[in-house]
Short mmCIF file of C-alpha atoms in Angstrom, two decimals:
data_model
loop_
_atom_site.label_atom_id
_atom_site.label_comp_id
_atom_site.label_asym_id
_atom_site.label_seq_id
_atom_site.Cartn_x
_atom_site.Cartn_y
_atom_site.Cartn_z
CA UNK E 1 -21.35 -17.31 11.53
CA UNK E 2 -22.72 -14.20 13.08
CA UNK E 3 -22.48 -15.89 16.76
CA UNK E 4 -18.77 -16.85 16.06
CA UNK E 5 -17.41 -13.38 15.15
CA UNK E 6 -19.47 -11.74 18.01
CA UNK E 7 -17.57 -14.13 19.81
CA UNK E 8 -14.64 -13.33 18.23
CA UNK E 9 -15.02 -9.84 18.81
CA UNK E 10 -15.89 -10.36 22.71
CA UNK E 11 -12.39 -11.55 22.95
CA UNK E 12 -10.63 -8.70 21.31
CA UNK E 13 -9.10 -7.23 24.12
CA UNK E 14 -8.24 -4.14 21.61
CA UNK E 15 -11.89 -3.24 20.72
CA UNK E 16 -13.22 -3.35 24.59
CA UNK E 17 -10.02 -0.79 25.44
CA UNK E 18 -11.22 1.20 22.87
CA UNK E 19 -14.81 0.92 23.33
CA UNK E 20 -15.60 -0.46 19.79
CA UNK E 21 -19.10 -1.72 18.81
CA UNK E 22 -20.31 -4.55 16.87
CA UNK E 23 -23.18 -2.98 14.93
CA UNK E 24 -23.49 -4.88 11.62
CA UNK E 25 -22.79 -8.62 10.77
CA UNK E 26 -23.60 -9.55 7.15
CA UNK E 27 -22.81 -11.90 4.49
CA UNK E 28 -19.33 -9.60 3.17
CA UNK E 29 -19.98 -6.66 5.26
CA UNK E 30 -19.37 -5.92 8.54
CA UNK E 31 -19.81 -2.38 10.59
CA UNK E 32 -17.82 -1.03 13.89
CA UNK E 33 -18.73 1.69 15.90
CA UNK E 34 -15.92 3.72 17.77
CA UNK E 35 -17.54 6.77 20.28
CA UNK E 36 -14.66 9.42 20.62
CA UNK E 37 -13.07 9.69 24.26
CA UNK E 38 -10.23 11.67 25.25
CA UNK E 39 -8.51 8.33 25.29
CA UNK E 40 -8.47 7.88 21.82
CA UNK E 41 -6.80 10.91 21.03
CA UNK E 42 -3.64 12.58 18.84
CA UNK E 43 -2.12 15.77 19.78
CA UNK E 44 -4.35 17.19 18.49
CA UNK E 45 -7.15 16.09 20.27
CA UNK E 46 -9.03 14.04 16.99
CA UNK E 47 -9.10 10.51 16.82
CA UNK E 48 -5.73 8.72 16.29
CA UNK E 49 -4.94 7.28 13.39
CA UNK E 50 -4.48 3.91 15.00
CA UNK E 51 -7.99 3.97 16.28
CA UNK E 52 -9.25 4.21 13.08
CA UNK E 53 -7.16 1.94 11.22
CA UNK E 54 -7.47 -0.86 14.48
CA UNK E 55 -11.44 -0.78 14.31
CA UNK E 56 -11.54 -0.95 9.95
CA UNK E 57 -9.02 -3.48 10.28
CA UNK E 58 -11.08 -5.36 12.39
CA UNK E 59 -14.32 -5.11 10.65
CA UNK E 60 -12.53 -5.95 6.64
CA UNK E 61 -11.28 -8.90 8.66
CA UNK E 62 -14.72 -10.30 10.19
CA UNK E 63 -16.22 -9.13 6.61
CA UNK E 64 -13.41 -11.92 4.86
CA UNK E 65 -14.61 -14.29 7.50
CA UNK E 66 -18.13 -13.83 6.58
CA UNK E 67 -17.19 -15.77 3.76
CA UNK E 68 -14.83 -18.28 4.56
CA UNK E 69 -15.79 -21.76 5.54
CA UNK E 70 -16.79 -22.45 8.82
CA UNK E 71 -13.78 -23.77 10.36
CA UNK E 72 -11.79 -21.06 8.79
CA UNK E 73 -9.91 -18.29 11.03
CA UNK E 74 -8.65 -14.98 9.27
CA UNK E 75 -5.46 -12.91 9.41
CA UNK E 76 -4.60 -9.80 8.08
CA UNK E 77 -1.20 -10.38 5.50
CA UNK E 78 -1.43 -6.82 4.91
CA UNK E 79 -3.25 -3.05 4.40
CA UNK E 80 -2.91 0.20 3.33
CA UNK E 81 -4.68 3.26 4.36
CA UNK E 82 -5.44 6.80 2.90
CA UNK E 83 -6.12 9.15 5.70
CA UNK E 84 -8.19 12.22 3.73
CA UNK E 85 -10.33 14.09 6.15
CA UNK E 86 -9.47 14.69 9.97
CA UNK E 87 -11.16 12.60 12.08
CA UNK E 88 -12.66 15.08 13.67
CA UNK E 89 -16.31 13.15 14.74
CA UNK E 90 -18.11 12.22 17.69
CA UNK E 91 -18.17 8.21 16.53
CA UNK E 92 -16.72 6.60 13.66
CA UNK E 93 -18.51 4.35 11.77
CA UNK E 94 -16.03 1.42 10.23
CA UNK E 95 -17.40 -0.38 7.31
CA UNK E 96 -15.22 -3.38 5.96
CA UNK E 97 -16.36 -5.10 2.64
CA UNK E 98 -15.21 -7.84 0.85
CA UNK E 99 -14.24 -7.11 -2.84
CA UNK E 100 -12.87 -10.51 -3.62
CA UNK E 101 -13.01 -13.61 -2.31
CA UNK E 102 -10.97 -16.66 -2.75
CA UNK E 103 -10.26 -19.99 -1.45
CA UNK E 104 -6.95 -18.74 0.53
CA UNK E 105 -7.26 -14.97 0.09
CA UNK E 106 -9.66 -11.98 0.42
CA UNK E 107 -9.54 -8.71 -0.57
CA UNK E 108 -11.53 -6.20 1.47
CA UNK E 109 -12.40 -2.53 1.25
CA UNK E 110 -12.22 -0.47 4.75
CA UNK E 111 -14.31 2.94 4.97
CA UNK E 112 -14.11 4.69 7.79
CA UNK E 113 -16.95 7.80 8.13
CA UNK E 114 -18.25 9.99 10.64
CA UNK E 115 -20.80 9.46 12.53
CA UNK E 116 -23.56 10.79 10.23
CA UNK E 117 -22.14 8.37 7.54
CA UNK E 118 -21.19 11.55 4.94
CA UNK E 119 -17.55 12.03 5.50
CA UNK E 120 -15.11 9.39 3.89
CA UNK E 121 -12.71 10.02 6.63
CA UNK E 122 -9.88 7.37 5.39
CA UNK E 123 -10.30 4.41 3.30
CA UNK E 124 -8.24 0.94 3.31
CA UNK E 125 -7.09 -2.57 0.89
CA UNK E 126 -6.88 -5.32 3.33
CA UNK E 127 -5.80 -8.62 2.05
CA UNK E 128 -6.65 -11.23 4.43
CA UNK E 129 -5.73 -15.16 4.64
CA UNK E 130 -8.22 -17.81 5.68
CA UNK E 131 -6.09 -20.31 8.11
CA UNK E 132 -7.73 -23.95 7.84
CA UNK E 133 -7.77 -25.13 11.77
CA UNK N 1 13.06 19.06 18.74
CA UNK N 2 13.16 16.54 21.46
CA UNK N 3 11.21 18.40 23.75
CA UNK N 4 8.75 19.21 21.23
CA UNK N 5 8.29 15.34 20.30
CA UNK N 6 8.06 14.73 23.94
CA UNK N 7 5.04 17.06 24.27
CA UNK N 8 3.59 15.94 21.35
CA UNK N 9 3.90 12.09 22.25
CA UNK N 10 1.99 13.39 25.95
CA UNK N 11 -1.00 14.81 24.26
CA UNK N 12 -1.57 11.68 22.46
CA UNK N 13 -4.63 10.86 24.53
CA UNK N 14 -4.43 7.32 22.61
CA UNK N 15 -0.59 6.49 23.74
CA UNK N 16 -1.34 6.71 27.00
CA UNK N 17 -4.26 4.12 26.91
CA UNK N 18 -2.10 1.33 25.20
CA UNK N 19 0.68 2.59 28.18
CA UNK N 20 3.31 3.15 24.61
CA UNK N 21 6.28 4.84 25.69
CA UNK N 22 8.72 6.76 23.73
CA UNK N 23 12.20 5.28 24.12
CA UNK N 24 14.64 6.94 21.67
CA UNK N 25 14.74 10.16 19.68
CA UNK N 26 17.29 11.00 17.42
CA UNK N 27 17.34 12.46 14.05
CA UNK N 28 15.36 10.46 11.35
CA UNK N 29 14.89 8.14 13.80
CA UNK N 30 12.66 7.77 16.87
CA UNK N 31 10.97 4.52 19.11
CA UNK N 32 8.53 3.97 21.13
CA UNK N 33 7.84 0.74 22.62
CA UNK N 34 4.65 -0.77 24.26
CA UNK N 35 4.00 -3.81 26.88
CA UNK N 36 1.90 -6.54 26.71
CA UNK N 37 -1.47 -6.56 28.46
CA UNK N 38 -4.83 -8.19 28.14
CA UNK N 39 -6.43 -5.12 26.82
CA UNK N 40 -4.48 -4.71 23.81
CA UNK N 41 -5.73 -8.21 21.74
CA UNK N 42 -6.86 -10.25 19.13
CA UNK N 43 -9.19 -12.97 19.75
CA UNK N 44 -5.77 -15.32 19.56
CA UNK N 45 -4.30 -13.43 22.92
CA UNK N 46 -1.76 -11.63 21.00
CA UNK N 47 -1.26 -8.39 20.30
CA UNK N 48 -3.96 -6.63 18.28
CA UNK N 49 -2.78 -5.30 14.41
CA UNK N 50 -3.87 -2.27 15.35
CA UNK N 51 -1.82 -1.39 18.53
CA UNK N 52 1.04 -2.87 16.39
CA UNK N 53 -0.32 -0.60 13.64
CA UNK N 54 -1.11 2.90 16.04
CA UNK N 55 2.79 2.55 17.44
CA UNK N 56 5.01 2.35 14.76
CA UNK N 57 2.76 4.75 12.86
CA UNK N 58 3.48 7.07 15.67
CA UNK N 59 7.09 6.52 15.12
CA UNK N 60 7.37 6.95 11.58
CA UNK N 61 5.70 10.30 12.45
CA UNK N 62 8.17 11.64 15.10
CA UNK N 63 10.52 10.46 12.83
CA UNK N 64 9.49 12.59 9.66
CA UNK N 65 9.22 15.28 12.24
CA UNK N 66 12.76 15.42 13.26
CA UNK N 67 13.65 16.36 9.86
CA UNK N 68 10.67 19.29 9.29
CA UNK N 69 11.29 22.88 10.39
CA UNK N 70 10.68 23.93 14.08
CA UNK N 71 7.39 25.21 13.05
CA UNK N 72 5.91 22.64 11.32
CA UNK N 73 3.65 19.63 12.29
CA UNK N 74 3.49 16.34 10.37
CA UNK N 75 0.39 14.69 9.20
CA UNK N 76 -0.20 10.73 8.29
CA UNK N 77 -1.05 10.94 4.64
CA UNK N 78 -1.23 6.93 3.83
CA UNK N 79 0.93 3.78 4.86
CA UNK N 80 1.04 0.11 4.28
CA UNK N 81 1.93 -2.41 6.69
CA UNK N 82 3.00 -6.09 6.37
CA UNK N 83 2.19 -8.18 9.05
CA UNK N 84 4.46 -11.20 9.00
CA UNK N 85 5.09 -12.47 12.07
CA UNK N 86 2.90 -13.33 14.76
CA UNK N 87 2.79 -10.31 17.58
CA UNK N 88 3.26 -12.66 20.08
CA UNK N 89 5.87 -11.10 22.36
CA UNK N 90 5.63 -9.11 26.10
CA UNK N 91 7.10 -5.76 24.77
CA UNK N 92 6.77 -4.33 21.14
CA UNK N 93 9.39 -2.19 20.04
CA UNK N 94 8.70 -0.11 17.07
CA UNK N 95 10.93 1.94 14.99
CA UNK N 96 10.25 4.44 12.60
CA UNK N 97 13.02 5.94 10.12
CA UNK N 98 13.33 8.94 7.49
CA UNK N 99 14.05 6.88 4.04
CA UNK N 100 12.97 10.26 1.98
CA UNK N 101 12.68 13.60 3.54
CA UNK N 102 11.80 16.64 1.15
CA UNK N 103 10.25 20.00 1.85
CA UNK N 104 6.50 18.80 1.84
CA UNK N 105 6.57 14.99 1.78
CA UNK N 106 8.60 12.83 3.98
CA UNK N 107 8.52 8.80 2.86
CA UNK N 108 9.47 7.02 5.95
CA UNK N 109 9.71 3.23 6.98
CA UNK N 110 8.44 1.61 9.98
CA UNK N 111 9.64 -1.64 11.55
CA UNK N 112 7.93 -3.56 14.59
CA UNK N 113 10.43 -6.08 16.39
CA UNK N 114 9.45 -8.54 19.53
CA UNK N 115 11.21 -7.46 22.52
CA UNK N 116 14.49 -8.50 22.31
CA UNK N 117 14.67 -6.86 18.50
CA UNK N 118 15.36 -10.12 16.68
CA UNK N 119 12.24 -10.97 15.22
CA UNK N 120 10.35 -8.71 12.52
CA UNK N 121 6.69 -8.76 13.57
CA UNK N 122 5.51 -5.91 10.57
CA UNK N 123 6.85 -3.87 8.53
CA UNK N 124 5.65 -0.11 7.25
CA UNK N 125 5.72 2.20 4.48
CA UNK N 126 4.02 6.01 5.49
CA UNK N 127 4.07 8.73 3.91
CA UNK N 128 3.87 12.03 5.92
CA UNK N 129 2.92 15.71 4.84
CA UNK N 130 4.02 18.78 6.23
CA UNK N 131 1.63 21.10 7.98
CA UNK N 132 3.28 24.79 8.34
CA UNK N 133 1.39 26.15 11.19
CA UNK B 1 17.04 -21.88 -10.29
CA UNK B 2 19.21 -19.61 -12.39
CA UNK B 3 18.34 -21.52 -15.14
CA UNK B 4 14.50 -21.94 -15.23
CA UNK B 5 14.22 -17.71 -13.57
CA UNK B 6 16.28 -16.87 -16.62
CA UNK B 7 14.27 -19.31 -19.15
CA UNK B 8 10.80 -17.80 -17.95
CA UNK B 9 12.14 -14.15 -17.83
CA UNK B 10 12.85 -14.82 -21.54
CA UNK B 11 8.94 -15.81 -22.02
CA UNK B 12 8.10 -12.44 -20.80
CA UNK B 13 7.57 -10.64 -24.03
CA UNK B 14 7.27 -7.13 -21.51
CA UNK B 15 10.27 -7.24 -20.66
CA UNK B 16 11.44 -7.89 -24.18
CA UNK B 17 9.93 -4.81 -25.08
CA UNK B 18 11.21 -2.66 -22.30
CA UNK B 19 14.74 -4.10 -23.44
CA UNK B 20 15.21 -4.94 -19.77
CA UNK B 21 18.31 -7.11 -18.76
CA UNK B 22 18.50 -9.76 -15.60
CA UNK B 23 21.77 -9.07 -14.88
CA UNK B 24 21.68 -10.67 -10.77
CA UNK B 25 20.42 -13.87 -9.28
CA UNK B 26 21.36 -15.02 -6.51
CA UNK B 27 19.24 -16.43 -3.33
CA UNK B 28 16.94 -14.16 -2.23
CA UNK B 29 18.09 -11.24 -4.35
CA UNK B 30 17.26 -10.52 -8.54
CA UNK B 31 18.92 -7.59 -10.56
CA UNK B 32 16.78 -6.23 -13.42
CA UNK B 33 18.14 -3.16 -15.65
CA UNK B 34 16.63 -1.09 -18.39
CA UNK B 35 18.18 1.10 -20.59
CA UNK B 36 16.40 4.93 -21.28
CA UNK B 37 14.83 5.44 -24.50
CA UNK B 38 11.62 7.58 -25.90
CA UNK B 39 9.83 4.36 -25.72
CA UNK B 40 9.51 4.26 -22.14
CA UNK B 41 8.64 7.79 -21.23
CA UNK B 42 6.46 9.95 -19.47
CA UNK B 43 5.17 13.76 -21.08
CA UNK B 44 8.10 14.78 -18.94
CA UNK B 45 10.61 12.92 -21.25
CA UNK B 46 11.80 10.76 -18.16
CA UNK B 47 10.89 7.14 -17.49
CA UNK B 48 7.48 6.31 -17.18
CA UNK B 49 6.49 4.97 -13.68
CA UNK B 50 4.67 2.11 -15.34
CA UNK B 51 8.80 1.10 -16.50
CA UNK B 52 9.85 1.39 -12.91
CA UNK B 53 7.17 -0.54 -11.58
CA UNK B 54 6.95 -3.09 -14.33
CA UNK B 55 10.79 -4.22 -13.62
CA UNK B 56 10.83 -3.72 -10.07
CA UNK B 57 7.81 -5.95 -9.86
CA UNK B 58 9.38 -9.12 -12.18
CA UNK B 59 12.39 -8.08 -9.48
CA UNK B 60 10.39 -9.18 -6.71
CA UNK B 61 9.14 -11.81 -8.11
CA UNK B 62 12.28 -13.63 -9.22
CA UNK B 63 13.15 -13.04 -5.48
CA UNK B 64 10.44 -14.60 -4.22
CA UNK B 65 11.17 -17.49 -6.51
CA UNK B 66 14.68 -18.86 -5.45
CA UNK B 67 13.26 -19.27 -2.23
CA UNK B 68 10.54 -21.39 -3.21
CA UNK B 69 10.88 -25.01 -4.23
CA UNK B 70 11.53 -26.16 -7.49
CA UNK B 71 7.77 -26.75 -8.63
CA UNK B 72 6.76 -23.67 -7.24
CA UNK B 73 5.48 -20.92 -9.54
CA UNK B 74 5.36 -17.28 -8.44
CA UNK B 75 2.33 -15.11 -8.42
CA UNK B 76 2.08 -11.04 -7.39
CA UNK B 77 -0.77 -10.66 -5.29
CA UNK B 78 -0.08 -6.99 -4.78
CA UNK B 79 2.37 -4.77 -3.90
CA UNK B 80 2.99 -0.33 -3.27
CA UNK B 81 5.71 1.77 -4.45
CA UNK B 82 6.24 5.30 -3.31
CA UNK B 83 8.36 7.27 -5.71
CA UNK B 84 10.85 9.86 -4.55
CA UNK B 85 13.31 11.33 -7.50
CA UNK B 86 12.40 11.70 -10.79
CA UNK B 87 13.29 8.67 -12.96
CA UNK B 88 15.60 11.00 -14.50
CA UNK B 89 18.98 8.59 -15.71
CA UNK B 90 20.33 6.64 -18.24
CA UNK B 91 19.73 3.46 -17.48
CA UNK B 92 17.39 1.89 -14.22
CA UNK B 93 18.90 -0.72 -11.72
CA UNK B 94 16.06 -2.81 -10.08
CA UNK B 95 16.86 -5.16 -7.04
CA UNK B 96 14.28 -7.15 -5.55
CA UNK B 97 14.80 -8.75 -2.06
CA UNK B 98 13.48 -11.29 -0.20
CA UNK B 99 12.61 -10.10 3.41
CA UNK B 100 10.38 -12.88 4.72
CA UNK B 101 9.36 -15.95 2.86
CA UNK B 102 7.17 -18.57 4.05
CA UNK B 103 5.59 -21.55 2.64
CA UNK B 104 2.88 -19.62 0.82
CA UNK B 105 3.85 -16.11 0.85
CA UNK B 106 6.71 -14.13 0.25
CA UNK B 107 7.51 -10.37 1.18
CA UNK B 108 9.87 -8.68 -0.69
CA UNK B 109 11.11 -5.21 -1.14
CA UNK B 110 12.07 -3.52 -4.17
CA UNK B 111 15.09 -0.79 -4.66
CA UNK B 112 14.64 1.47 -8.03
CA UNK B 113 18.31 2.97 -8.45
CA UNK B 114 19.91 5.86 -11.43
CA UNK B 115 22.43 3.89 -13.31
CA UNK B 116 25.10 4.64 -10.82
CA UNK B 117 22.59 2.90 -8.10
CA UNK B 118 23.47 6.27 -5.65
CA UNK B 119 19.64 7.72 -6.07
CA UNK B 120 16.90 6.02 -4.53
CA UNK B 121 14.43 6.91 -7.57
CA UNK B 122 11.35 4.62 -6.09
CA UNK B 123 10.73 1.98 -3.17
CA UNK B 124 8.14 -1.48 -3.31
CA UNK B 125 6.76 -3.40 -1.04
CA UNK B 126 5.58 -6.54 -3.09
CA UNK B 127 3.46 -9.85 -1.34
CA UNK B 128 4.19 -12.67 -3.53
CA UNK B 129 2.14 -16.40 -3.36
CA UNK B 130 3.52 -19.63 -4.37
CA UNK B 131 1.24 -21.67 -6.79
CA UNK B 132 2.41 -25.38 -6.69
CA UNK B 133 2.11 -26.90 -10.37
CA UNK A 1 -8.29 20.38 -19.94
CA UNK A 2 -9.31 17.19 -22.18
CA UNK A 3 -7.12 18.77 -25.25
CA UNK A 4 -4.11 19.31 -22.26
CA UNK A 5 -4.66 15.54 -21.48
CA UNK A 6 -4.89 14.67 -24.61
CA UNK A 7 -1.50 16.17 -25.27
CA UNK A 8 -0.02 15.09 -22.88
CA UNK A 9 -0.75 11.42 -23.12
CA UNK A 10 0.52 11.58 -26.32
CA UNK A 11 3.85 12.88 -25.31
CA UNK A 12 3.76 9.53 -23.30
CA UNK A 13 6.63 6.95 -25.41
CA UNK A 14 5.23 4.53 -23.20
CA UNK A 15 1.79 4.94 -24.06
CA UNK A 16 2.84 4.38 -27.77
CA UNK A 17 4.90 1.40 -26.75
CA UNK A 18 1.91 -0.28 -24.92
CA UNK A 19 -0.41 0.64 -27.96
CA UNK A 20 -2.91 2.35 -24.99
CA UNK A 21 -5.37 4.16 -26.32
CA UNK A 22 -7.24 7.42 -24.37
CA UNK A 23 -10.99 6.74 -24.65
CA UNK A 24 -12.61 8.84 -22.44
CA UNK A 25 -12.08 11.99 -20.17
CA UNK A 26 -14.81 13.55 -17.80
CA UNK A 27 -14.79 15.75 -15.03
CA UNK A 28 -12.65 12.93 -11.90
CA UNK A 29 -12.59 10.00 -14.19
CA UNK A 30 -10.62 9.15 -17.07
CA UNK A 31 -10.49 5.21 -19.18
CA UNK A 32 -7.75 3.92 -21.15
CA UNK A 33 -7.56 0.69 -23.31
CA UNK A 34 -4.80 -1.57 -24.26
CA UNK A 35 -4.80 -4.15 -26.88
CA UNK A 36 -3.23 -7.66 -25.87
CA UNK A 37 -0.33 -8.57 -27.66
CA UNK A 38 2.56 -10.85 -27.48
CA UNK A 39 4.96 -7.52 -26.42
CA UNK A 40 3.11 -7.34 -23.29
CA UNK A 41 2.98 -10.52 -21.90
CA UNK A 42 4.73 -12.24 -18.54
CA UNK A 43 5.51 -16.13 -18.48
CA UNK A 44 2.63 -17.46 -19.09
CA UNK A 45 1.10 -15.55 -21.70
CA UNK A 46 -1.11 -12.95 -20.29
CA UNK A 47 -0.71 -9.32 -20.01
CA UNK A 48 1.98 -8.22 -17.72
CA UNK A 49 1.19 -6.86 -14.13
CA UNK A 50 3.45 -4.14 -15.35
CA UNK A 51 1.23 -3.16 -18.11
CA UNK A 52 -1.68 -3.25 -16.02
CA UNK A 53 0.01 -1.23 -13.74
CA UNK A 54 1.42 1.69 -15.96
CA UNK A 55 -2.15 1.98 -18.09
CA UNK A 56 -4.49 2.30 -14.49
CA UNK A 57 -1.40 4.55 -12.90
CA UNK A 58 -1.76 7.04 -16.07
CA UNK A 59 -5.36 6.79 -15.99
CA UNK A 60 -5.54 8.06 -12.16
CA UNK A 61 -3.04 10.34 -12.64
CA UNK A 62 -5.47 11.75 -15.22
CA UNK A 63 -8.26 11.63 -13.44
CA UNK A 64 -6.62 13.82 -10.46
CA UNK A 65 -5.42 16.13 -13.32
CA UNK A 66 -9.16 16.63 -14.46
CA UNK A 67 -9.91 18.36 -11.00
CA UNK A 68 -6.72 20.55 -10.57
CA UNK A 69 -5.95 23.89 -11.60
CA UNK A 70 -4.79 25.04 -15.33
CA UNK A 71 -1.36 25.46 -14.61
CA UNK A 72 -0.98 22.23 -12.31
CA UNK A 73 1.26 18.95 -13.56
CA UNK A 74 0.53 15.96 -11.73
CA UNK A 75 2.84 13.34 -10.22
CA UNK A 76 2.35 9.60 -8.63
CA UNK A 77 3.59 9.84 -5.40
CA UNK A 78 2.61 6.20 -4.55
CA UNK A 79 0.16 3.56 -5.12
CA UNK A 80 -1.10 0.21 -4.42
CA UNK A 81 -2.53 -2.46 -6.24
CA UNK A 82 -4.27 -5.83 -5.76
CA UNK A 83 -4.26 -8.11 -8.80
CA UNK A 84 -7.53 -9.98 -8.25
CA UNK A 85 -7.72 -12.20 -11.20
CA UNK A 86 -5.72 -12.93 -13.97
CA UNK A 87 -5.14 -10.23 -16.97
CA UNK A 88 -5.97 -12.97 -19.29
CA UNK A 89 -8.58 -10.86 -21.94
CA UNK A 90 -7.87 -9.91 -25.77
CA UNK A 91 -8.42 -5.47 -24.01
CA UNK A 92 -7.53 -4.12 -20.55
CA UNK A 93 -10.09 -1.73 -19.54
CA UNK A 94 -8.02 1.17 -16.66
CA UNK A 95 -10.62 3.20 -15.02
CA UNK A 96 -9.22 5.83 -12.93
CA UNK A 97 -11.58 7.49 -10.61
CA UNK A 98 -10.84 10.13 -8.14
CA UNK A 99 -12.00 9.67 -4.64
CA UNK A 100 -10.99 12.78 -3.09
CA UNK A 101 -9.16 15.90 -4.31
CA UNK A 102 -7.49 18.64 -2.37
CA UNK A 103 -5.12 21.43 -3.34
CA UNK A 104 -2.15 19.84 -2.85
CA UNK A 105 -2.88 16.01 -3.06
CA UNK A 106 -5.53 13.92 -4.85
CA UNK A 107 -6.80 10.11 -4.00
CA UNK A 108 -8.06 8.33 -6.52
CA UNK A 109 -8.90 4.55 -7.30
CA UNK A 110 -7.98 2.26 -10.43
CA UNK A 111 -9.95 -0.11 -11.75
CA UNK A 112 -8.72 -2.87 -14.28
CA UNK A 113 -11.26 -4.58 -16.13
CA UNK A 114 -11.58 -7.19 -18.87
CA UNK A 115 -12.75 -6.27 -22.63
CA UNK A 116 -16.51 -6.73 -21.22
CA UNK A 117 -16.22 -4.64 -18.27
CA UNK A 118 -16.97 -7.51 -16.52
CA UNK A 119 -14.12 -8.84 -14.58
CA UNK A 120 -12.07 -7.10 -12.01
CA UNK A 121 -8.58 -7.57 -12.20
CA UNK A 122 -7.38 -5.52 -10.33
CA UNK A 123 -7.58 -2.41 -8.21
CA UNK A 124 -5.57 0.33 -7.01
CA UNK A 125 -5.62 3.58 -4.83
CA UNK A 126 -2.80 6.08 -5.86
CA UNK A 127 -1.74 9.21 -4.57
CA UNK A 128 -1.00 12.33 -6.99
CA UNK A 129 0.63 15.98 -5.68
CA UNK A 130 -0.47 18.81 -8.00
CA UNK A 131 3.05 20.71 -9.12
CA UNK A 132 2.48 24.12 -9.70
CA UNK A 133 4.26 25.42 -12.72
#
């Protein structure tokens, strides 16, 4: 399992534009790393909110996957996102967790912090569907 | 108002890097569209949830923002997106429009259409905030 | 379809106690209305939001379900409402519509009108799952 | 603050209606019960998503109200919720729990459990505004 999301993850076009690490693979909890660059930015010059929500999106997905059957592929049906604290950080640290999992659908928890791991920058529901190949 | 958005949209270090360009401003309504590229996917070759995601919440924002004051700024407070369509088109073309507008919170809705605006790839709900600088 | 949405609306002893009415069906679209009383209010005196969501959500449900086949039961896997105007009226007018429906899932939206359906009181975004019998 | 919530529940109709009961209040968290009965049921018997909906929405809105000023009302300005599992139990258990609180707006999350506390049926994250009177 952990060889075929790294794969997964090497072919995310998305996550090498942005940079995004791979940091944490385990059974219903995954971890991404995001360093801040200039080309990550809002007007403001903090991370976008798209950054955050494309890396946590990312890792509640591969955390779903971590329990789905091996043949399984995941998509995201839907999410939603509180944004509560800039995200004003050198790195964010994406943490996706599955809170339920079922034979077509999982329900994962996104947390997105900064990089020290203290500040609960936003926080997502993902509900994913495994897609039998 | 236009000029201001226009500004805005140019310091978004994060636009720029998925090449998004703002297409139509107009009261309670603005778009921004964004071309395909290899950088900006999934591990399927399409585009990534979260460039999908990062565009039309961009829109929905320049959208709450034509309705706010000529000194405020708008923040994302939360959305939720649908994803219901595969984003498997060359352009995206996202739309965001006012549904709500009040003195501090502005509901808006966010729509994502393939390139020739006939198929609904996602659909948002964000709620924005009012900053008075 | 009429007849078995408006035989299993009758089984929902909720809506019984809400006194709530289906007064549409028709493909892809259900009508749900509730008269005001003390019963159903908040410490404001106004409808509770729990009233607005509960009929909004059997709404979007009964959507979903004249798209789906015969067998088909519907299920709410989970769904987010902003509210915008006080539930301040009379009487509520729910409408749930279809906006994408697919073999397994359905995505609706849900419209919470006054009684004279001119104020947008509240606004749902509901993803609904068939469950073959 | 617990004899203003206290109040105030009770000026809820709907809380009557439901038969909810107020069983604890601390400082960001706040639990109310609800009997099962036939009144609240949808098709098949169990409670009504509705129910579970207006009991955890009440209980956040609560919870936000714990950590806001004297002379603050609160209001739902939106919320999602998952239903995990069915509400099939003779007592819901709605935990609302506040995840982040600022002067204006307040996060929180819902928790629905079974009579044992043992089964999640569903979650939810809700945003309240503080209204200063």
């Amino acid at each position: 399992m952990h060889e075929r999301i790294k794969q997964s993850f090497g072919k995310q076009g998305l996550m090498e534009t942005l940079k995004a690490k791979l940091t944490e693979i385990k059974r219903g909890q995954v971890k991404i790393t995001c360093k801040f660059s200039e080309a990550l930015t809002q007007q403001h010059g903090f991370f976008h909110a798209g950054v955050v929500t494309s890396i946590v999106d990312s890792a509640c997905g591969y955390a779903a996957l971590t329990m789905m059957p091996d043949n399984a592929e995941v998509l995201t049906i839907e999410f939603k996102i509180n944004f509560m604290k800039p995200a004003k950080t050198d790195k964010l640290i994406a943490i996706g967790k599955v809170l339920q999992s079922g034979k077509t659908l999982t329900v994962c928890e996104g947390y997105i912090y900064d990089s020290k791991e203290e500040k609960l920058i936003a926080k997502m529901t993902a509900t994913m569907i495994a897609i039998q190949q």
